Amino acid sequence: MKKKRFAMVLDTRKCIDCKACTIACKTENHIPLIEDNYRNWVMEEPLRGKYPRLGQSFTPGQCMQCSNPPCERVCPTSATYVNGDGVVLVDDKKCIGCKYCITACPYDARFYNEEIGAVDKCTFCIQRIYKGRLPACVETCPTKVRVFGDLNDPDSDVSRLLRKYPHRVKKPEIGTQPSLFYLM
Amino acid sequence: MLLSACAAAGVGTGLVGKRFQSLALAKHTIPISDLGNRDVFTSCGMCVNKCGVIARVRNGVIEKLDPNPHFLKSRGMLCARGNAGIDAVYSPDRLKHPMIRTGKRGEGKFRRATWDEALDLVVKNLSNLADKYTRAGTVFVSTEGFQEHFFTTFAECYGSPNTLRHPSLCLASNIQGFGATYGTNPTPDVLNADYIIMSGANRSEALVTPDSIDMLTGDGGRRKLVYLDPRFTKTAAKADEWFPIRPGTDMAFILAMINVVVKENLYNHKVVEKQTVGFDKLVPHIETYTPEWAATKCEIPAADIRRIAREFAMAAPKAVYYQGRRSSFFDNDTQMRRAMAILNAVVGNWDTKGGMVPNSRIPLQGHEYVAPYYEDVPDRLENGTASYLSEKDGSWKYFRDRVLEGKPYPVKGMMVYKQNPLVSVANRGKTLKMMEQMEFICTIDITMNDTAYYSDVILPEATYLEREDPIESLGGILPMVVWREPVIKPMYESRSNLWIIQQLAKRMGDEIYASFNFTMKEYREHQTKNNPEILKVLKEKGVYYEKETPTYGTTLGKKLRTRSGKIEIYSEKYAKKGLDPLPVYNDPTNGSTGQYRLILGRNAYMTHGTTANNAYLSELMPENHIWLHSSEAKKKGFRDGQMVKVKSPIATEMLRLQVTEKIRPDCVYLSHGFGVLSRGQSRIFGKGGSDAALIEDKVEPISGNMAMHQTFVDITSI
Amino acid sequence: MTAITKNFRNIIGFSLLGAGMLIGLIAVGYVLMVGHSHAYNLTREIPWGILISTYVFFAVSCSGLCLVSSLGHVFGVQEFEVIGKRAILVAILTLLTGFGVIAMELNHPFRMAIWVILSPNLSSAIWWMGTLYGLYLVLLCIELYAFMTEKHRLASMVGLIGFMVAISACSNLGAVFGLLDARPFWHGAYLPIFFILSAFVSGSALLALIIYFNHSLRGMEMPPQYKNLMITLGRLQALFLGILIFFVVWRTIPGLYAKHTGIYEATTATVSGNLSTNFWFFKVLIGLAIPFFLLVNRSTRTPFGVMSAGLLTTVGIFFMRYDMVIAGQIVPMRPLHQNAATDILHYIPSAAEMGIVIGSVCACLFFYVLIERRFDLNPIEHK
């Protein structure tokens, strides 16, 4: 069976910074309610212009599920690995808490989760996507900012969107090849 | 190495210790209901939208709340508050047992009581109050909810005419202004509109489904969103155009728009001729309300007003001036809404796709009950105050004033369901005085909010995720029927409101109890007697629709619920009452120099004053800040993040300053729901400041709606 | 020095060290009770704090001691042969202390022992760091054994291998930071090279301290061979410091020149921001400038002067490690506040972290002094 390449396409024009995705993620993935413990976020970009001519955008983000992940390279015990379908995961029992992957991540996507005793980050809701469901953030988003799917399937929504619209990734110059694409 | 060895040994024990610590914090030690593993269709109760929810229960614990994809109104989504609903159930701060006050009111000293003791006490007091002050001597305060009906019906059976609900804090002016024009308050068809003007309806933060979603669909180009607000809100960030309109001058803008539409002959002649009355009187009336005149009032350039009016008319009938929900801004709100309604009418968008569509509702069989007859019960306390007072909803401003006066008769009893007046009604000082003079206060709620904290008896209701609720028919342009099924059994000793009312009714006598003597199952079957299909579909899909797209034109060719049967541009009924039959503009009041107008608003992750203490949501916003424009902060030498004293004519609150460019320099803003008095809200007690304390209770006299943007404050360093 | 004053000084000395170790133990206990997130001021944006920089300080000091003393028994520079034993001993002590500090930094130090063997990741600089320093520790022990049992040929052989491993381990430690392209302030070839150089500086400084204090604290007159060694060390150190100053200058200028995002903010924080006291006072003045002038001037290049320079340099280097580790993390990976285009994060070590650092330094000193008293670390004359 052909491997999948999971990816997410985001249309930030629709994002209203309602934080639904952050709460859905916290409840779905049992993230402790402590400062620093979050898998995803919505950033308020700096204000553009001067009063009264103002503009502002909102940018959701999370682990970029890179194709060339720096976190995987640096983990001394191979606790961080990429599964066959492109999802970057952490094997809890092998994590020693050296936090090398946290310093190596260009996106501040990771954090140490004391409750599970390992580094934690977005897993594309791996417990849901193999059961035919969408990641919690995708499903819950009021304005449907997020589209999730398989890039290896040319007819998937993500593939079609990426063909149709110009898009960008975060920090392309580093060469991590993220799987989160932002429509321009 | 000694240090290494110690480290080694200790880490081992530390690891074990941490495991136990985390398990203890997990929800798994809280009493587990025995509803095992299931997915349950229910309706969210975190705000008024009632989005469809599928609750996931594993091992008797609610794990996650997912959106119900069948629920069209929410477009299959669940917002931050919906997801955070889990904490409403498992919060350690929630009310667990009936409580009876032991200390002084407001001290927060309560003792646990049995249901029997608490209910007996309530009924004893209600009877005493009835004897001393007549049945009108007790006010029944509530807000909307699937079980509110039982509470208000109980009030009726008890015999009190004094039910006080939230519309006079919210949308009474809208209902009045649009009702006087169209006979009903219609819903704008946002999904299909090409041009939307929103003033003061911050839809990207004050979420109303599906408008908050639909206003953003429409692949760029054809759809345009114009947004007027003194603040650069998230809606402003999404809108195509934003104007920091001067607060209180929306009517000037609208009248100027009408002026352009009429004078430049852009109005819909056919609709005006066939569907409206009074256009001939409108023409001379708006003569002086030119864009040039309006520009001096609302601080929006005349050229823009003219242009927007033209664009609006061109896009009509798929153009709406969006009236929003809350209309508790100014003392001219009803007339301003009238102007909105008139503008919508003259461009011909009534009851058509992309326009203003009257609501419809799927009929259910009503609750059949008989309220006993009581002699010598006076009328509503505040009768004769507002021009059009709702019998059921009343007017908080006038009611409270009369209670404090003690005239025309005293009100000494207060029963509260699901409402938190100490946070939601302007001028908290007055609410405190009103409550202080009550002889008995009983609150039915799920958290120890401020009103519960000041009550004599507190009865814990089961949360929305634990309740079996009546079937509810939600009206709108796409009517539907929803319900609630218990996701888990009610925790602790909490009970559904129906049970509480039944117990109270039982103690009040067979006559009253007869009206409530049924199980919820029986009630639902009764409701769907004429349409049993509803129950079947609800079980399968969690929501029942008869159509999946709105129906347009149902009122065309028929008589509207107005005196003339048509859209009343000129309101005869207002004229007869001595009110302006056509909206007349008046300038809003100004504060003194150096003062700022205090304005209110919403966040997408808070619901009014009810969710600030939610574990997930309070993480997003641990306290409220007062927004001040950066130029003003610079002038006064304030720094971002410093504490300041905010002083209004009636109160002073301490708040942290947020210096921003996102607000008019003459205004300040703070979020609702903080500065609470109750120590039972452990996450937020002592944090932030109370807007309810600061805001004066000005009122819009036609509907009795509170006018909450007319308070001016001084800001000083501490 | 009378016996009484000597005893008195002993008691004071050991009490201070003991107190320091006690602080360390209390800190360790506290951390194990409440967990890392409560005891440390580390965040997801700044996960590496003073514990990492202290570990780097110890590890590079260890490498440096070996490298400098190799001049003696590996490369045959006569003067340096006398300090071989002592140098190796202190190298072992500092490395073990470093490991102890790291054990408190890791959340699961035991898992490490298992999984670096069972599922190693050869592309991970930290894996190599663990492997190389582990190997290095073994080699040091063998070397010490060789010295203690007078097996000079074994010592030379192991010393040579150890030298190579020390170079690899130390430059690899620099690469732990240098391979991260997410962190522009660290990324590149500079740090691995810089670490080797600063190892030499650390090693020389520590050696000077060891020699001087070993004799003066015991109230012994310093024999002439040690005196000459000190002077030579002083000259060598002057050279190393000169090169180090050159490196630091050419690190700072590019950082400020092009205002490259990520590097510029970190450099300005170091030079004029909240790390500037560390930089100017501790690193530049105390760590580099004053020692350099002390050593360059023949009149001040006395054993005491060399010792003073060594002490100042060691302190300065401790702060230099701290600055390097922190400056690389204070520029967030994404702006955290809407109002600032780029903001700078803040970090101050918590009491527990400081406690562990104090404890580790005191423990290292304590055990060194103890071992010095019990064993004879002076070389026996060659036959």
mmCIF file with all atom_site columns, C-alpha atoms in Angstrom, chain A residues 37-127:
data_model
loop_
_atom_site.group_PDB
_atom_site.id
_atom_site.type_symbol
_atom_site.label_atom_id
_atom_site.label_alt_id
_atom_site.label_comp_id
_atom_site.label_asym_id
_atom_site.label_entity_id
_atom_site.label_seq_id
_atom_site.pdbx_PDB_ins_code
_atom_site.Cartn_x
_atom_site.Cartn_y
_atom_site.Cartn_z
_atom_site.occupancy
_atom_site.B_iso_or_equiv
_atom_site.pdbx_formal_charge
_atom_site.auth_seq_id
_atom_site.auth_comp_id
_atom_site.auth_asym_id
_atom_site.auth_atom_id
_atom_site.pdbx_PDB_model_num
ATOM 1  C CA . ASN A 1 37  ? 2.460  23.088 28.005 1.00 0.00 ? 37  ASN A CA 1
ATOM 2  C CA . TYR A 1 38  ? 0.750  23.471 24.659 1.00 0.00 ? 38  TYR A CA 1
ATOM 3  C CA . ARG A 1 39  ? 1.059  21.712 21.335 1.00 0.00 ? 39  ARG A CA 1
ATOM 4  C CA . ASN A 1 40  ? -0.459 24.385 19.155 1.00 0.00 ? 40  ASN A CA 1
ATOM 5  C CA . TRP A 1 41  ? -0.982 28.111 19.274 1.00 0.00 ? 41  TRP A CA 1
ATOM 6  C CA . VAL A 1 42  ? -2.464 31.053 17.430 1.00 0.00 ? 42  VAL A CA 1
ATOM 7  C CA . MET A 1 43  ? -0.165 34.026 17.031 1.00 0.00 ? 43  MET A CA 1
ATOM 8  C CA . GLU A 1 44  ? -1.384 37.582 16.826 1.00 0.00 ? 44  GLU A CA 1
ATOM 9  C CA . GLU A 1 45  ? 0.893  39.092 14.235 1.00 0.00 ? 45  GLU A CA 1
ATOM 10 C CA . PRO A 1 46  ? 2.109  42.630 14.913 1.00 0.00 ? 46  PRO A CA 1
ATOM 11 C CA . LEU A 1 47  ? -0.313 45.398 13.970 1.00 0.00 ? 47  LEU A CA 1
ATOM 12 C CA . ARG A 1 48  ? 0.195  46.807 10.535 1.00 0.00 ? 48  ARG A CA 1
ATOM 13 C CA . GLY A 1 49  ? -0.224 50.480 9.807  1.00 0.00 ? 49  GLY A CA 1
ATOM 14 C CA . LYS A 1 50  ? -1.012 53.292 12.186 1.00 0.00 ? 50  LYS A CA 1
ATOM 15 C CA . TYR A 1 51  ? -4.291 54.187 13.815 1.00 0.00 ? 51  TYR A CA 1
ATOM 16 C CA . PRO A 1 52  ? -6.859 54.591 12.303 1.00 0.00 ? 52  PRO A CA 1
ATOM 17 C CA . ARG A 1 53  ? -5.548 52.638 9.318  1.00 0.00 ? 53  ARG A CA 1
ATOM 18 C CA . LEU A 1 54  ? -4.774 49.324 10.902 1.00 0.00 ? 54  LEU A CA 1
ATOM 19 C CA . GLY A 1 55  ? -4.508 45.711 9.838  1.00 0.00 ? 55  GLY A CA 1
ATOM 20 C CA . GLN A 1 56  ? -3.724 42.500 11.601 1.00 0.00 ? 56  GLN A CA 1
ATOM 21 C CA . SER A 1 57  ? -3.439 38.801 10.855 1.00 0.00 ? 57  SER A CA 1
ATOM 22 C CA . PHE A 1 58  ? -3.613 35.732 12.999 1.00 0.00 ? 58  PHE A CA 1
ATOM 23 C CA . THR A 1 59  ? -1.447 32.700 12.387 1.00 0.00 ? 59  THR A CA 1
ATOM 24 C CA . PRO A 1 60  ? -2.075 29.294 13.887 1.00 0.00 ? 60  PRO A CA 1
ATOM 25 C CA . GLY A 1 61  ? 0.896  27.022 14.277 1.00 0.00 ? 61  GLY A CA 1
ATOM 26 C CA . GLN A 1 62  ? 2.138  23.776 15.713 1.00 0.00 ? 62  GLN A CA 1
ATOM 27 C CA . CYS A 1 63  ? 4.785  21.177 14.984 1.00 0.00 ? 63  CYS A CA 1
ATOM 28 C CA . MET A 1 64  ? 5.478  21.489 11.291 1.00 0.00 ? 64  MET A CA 1
ATOM 29 C CA . GLN A 1 65  ? 5.953  17.715 10.838 1.00 0.00 ? 65  GLN A CA 1
ATOM 30 C CA . CYS A 1 66  ? 9.025  18.460 8.768  1.00 0.00 ? 66  CYS A CA 1
ATOM 31 C CA . SER A 1 67  ? 10.225 16.114 6.059  1.00 0.00 ? 67  SER A CA 1
ATOM 32 C CA . ASN A 1 68  ? 13.768 17.012 7.082  1.00 0.00 ? 68  ASN A CA 1
ATOM 33 C CA . PRO A 1 69  ? 13.309 17.277 10.828 1.00 0.00 ? 69  PRO A CA 1
ATOM 34 C CA . PRO A 1 70  ? 16.192 18.673 12.912 1.00 0.00 ? 70  PRO A CA 1
ATOM 35 C CA . CYS A 1 71  ? 14.654 17.125 16.026 1.00 0.00 ? 71  CYS A CA 1
ATOM 36 C CA . GLU A 1 72  ? 15.059 13.619 14.657 1.00 0.00 ? 72  GLU A CA 1
ATOM 37 C CA . ARG A 1 73  ? 18.712 14.183 13.833 1.00 0.00 ? 73  ARG A CA 1
ATOM 38 C CA . VAL A 1 74  ? 19.686 15.342 17.294 1.00 0.00 ? 74  VAL A CA 1
ATOM 39 C CA . CYS A 1 75  ? 17.894 12.904 19.576 1.00 0.00 ? 75  CYS A CA 1
ATOM 40 C CA . PRO A 1 76  ? 20.595 10.784 21.274 1.00 0.00 ? 76  PRO A CA 1
ATOM 41 C CA . THR A 1 77  ? 18.340 7.803  21.989 1.00 0.00 ? 77  THR A CA 1
ATOM 42 C CA . SER A 1 78  ? 16.320 7.891  18.757 1.00 0.00 ? 78  SER A CA 1
ATOM 43 C CA . ALA A 1 79  ? 13.220 8.638  20.836 1.00 0.00 ? 79  ALA A CA 1
ATOM 44 C CA . THR A 1 80  ? 12.099 11.087 18.162 1.00 0.00 ? 80  THR A CA 1
ATOM 45 C CA . TYR A 1 81  ? 11.304 9.363  14.897 1.00 0.00 ? 81  TYR A CA 1
ATOM 46 C CA . VAL A 1 82  ? 9.219  9.819  11.759 1.00 0.00 ? 82  VAL A CA 1
ATOM 47 C CA . ASN A 1 83  ? 6.574  7.217  11.062 1.00 0.00 ? 83  ASN A CA 1
ATOM 48 C CA . GLY A 1 84  ? 5.913  5.838  7.606  1.00 0.00 ? 84  GLY A CA 1
ATOM 49 C CA . ASP A 1 85  ? 3.342  8.492  6.787  1.00 0.00 ? 85  ASP A CA 1
ATOM 50 C CA . GLY A 1 86  ? 5.458  11.508 7.628  1.00 0.00 ? 86  GLY A CA 1
ATOM 51 C CA . VAL A 1 87  ? 4.269  12.143 11.163 1.00 0.00 ? 87  VAL A CA 1
ATOM 52 C CA . VAL A 1 88  ? 7.061  13.046 13.595 1.00 0.00 ? 88  VAL A CA 1
ATOM 53 C CA . LEU A 1 89  ? 6.529  11.226 16.868 1.00 0.00 ? 89  LEU A CA 1
ATOM 54 C CA . VAL A 1 90  ? 8.215  10.746 20.227 1.00 0.00 ? 90  VAL A CA 1
ATOM 55 C CA . ASP A 1 91  ? 8.623  7.358  21.868 1.00 0.00 ? 91  ASP A CA 1
ATOM 56 C CA . ASP A 1 92  ? 7.915  8.296  25.467 1.00 0.00 ? 92  ASP A CA 1
ATOM 57 C CA . LYS A 1 93  ? 9.872  5.510  27.073 1.00 0.00 ? 93  LYS A CA 1
ATOM 58 C CA . LYS A 1 94  ? 13.119 6.426  25.346 1.00 0.00 ? 94  LYS A CA 1
ATOM 59 C CA . CYS A 1 95  ? 13.066 10.126 26.058 1.00 0.00 ? 95  CYS A CA 1
ATOM 60 C CA . ILE A 1 96  ? 15.735 11.140 28.577 1.00 0.00 ? 96  ILE A CA 1
ATOM 61 C CA . GLY A 1 97  ? 14.747 14.779 28.821 1.00 0.00 ? 97  GLY A CA 1
ATOM 62 C CA . CYS A 1 98  ? 17.974 16.218 27.429 1.00 0.00 ? 98  CYS A CA 1
ATOM 63 C CA . LYS A 1 99  ? 15.847 18.755 25.535 1.00 0.00 ? 99  LYS A CA 1
ATOM 64 C CA . TYR A 1 100 ? 18.186 18.792 22.580 1.00 0.00 ? 100 TYR A CA 1
ATOM 65 C CA . CYS A 1 101 ? 15.201 18.454 20.292 1.00 0.00 ? 101 CYS A CA 1
ATOM 66 C CA . ILE A 1 102 ? 13.610 21.479 21.904 1.00 0.00 ? 102 ILE A CA 1
ATOM 67 C CA . THR A 1 103 ? 16.655 23.666 21.214 1.00 0.00 ? 103 THR A CA 1
ATOM 68 C CA . ALA A 1 104 ? 16.950 22.169 17.751 1.00 0.00 ? 104 ALA A CA 1
ATOM 69 C CA . CYS A 1 105 ? 13.385 22.980 16.724 1.00 0.00 ? 105 CYS A CA 1
ATOM 70 C CA . PRO A 1 106 ? 13.200 26.211 14.736 1.00 0.00 ? 106 PRO A CA 1
ATOM 71 C CA . TYR A 1 107 ? 9.495  26.612 15.520 1.00 0.00 ? 107 TYR A CA 1
ATOM 72 C CA . ASP A 1 108 ? 9.288  26.246 19.313 1.00 0.00 ? 108 ASP A CA 1
ATOM 73 C CA . ALA A 1 109 ? 6.908  23.369 18.712 1.00 0.00 ? 109 ALA A CA 1
ATOM 74 C CA . ARG A 1 110 ? 8.048  21.137 21.531 1.00 0.00 ? 110 ARG A CA 1
ATOM 75 C CA . PHE A 1 111 ? 7.913  21.146 25.299 1.00 0.00 ? 111 PHE A CA 1
ATOM 76 C CA . TYR A 1 112 ? 8.715  18.783 28.105 1.00 0.00 ? 112 TYR A CA 1
ATOM 77 C CA . ASN A 1 113 ? 5.555  17.212 29.530 1.00 0.00 ? 113 ASN A CA 1
ATOM 78 C CA . GLU A 1 114 ? 6.164  16.203 33.128 1.00 0.00 ? 114 GLU A CA 1
ATOM 79 C CA . GLU A 1 115 ? 3.007  14.131 33.291 1.00 0.00 ? 115 GLU A CA 1
ATOM 80 C CA . ILE A 1 116 ? 4.130  11.685 30.624 1.00 0.00 ? 116 ILE A CA 1
ATOM 81 C CA . GLY A 1 117 ? 7.827  12.114 31.388 1.00 0.00 ? 117 GLY A CA 1
ATOM 82 C CA . ALA A 1 118 ? 8.819  12.904 27.821 1.00 0.00 ? 118 ALA A CA 1
ATOM 83 C CA . VAL A 1 119 ? 8.933  15.640 25.252 1.00 0.00 ? 119 VAL A CA 1
ATOM 84 C CA . ASP A 1 120 ? 5.522  16.404 23.802 1.00 0.00 ? 120 ASP A CA 1
ATOM 85 C CA . LYS A 1 121 ? 4.322  18.017 20.559 1.00 0.00 ? 121 LYS A CA 1
ATOM 86 C CA . CYS A 1 122 ? 1.628  17.894 17.943 1.00 0.00 ? 122 CYS A CA 1
ATOM 87 C CA . THR A 1 123 ? 1.189  14.424 16.478 1.00 0.00 ? 123 THR A CA 1
ATOM 88 C CA . PHE A 1 124 ? -1.522 15.329 13.970 1.00 0.00 ? 124 PHE A CA 1
ATOM 89 C CA . CYS A 1 125 ? -3.786 13.613 16.524 1.00 0.00 ? 125 CYS A CA 1
ATOM 90 C CA . ILE A 1 126 ? -2.345 10.269 15.542 1.00 0.00 ? 126 ILE A CA 1
ATOM 91 C CA . GLN A 1 127 ? -4.953 8.536  17.690 1.00 0.00 ? 127 GLN A CA 1
#
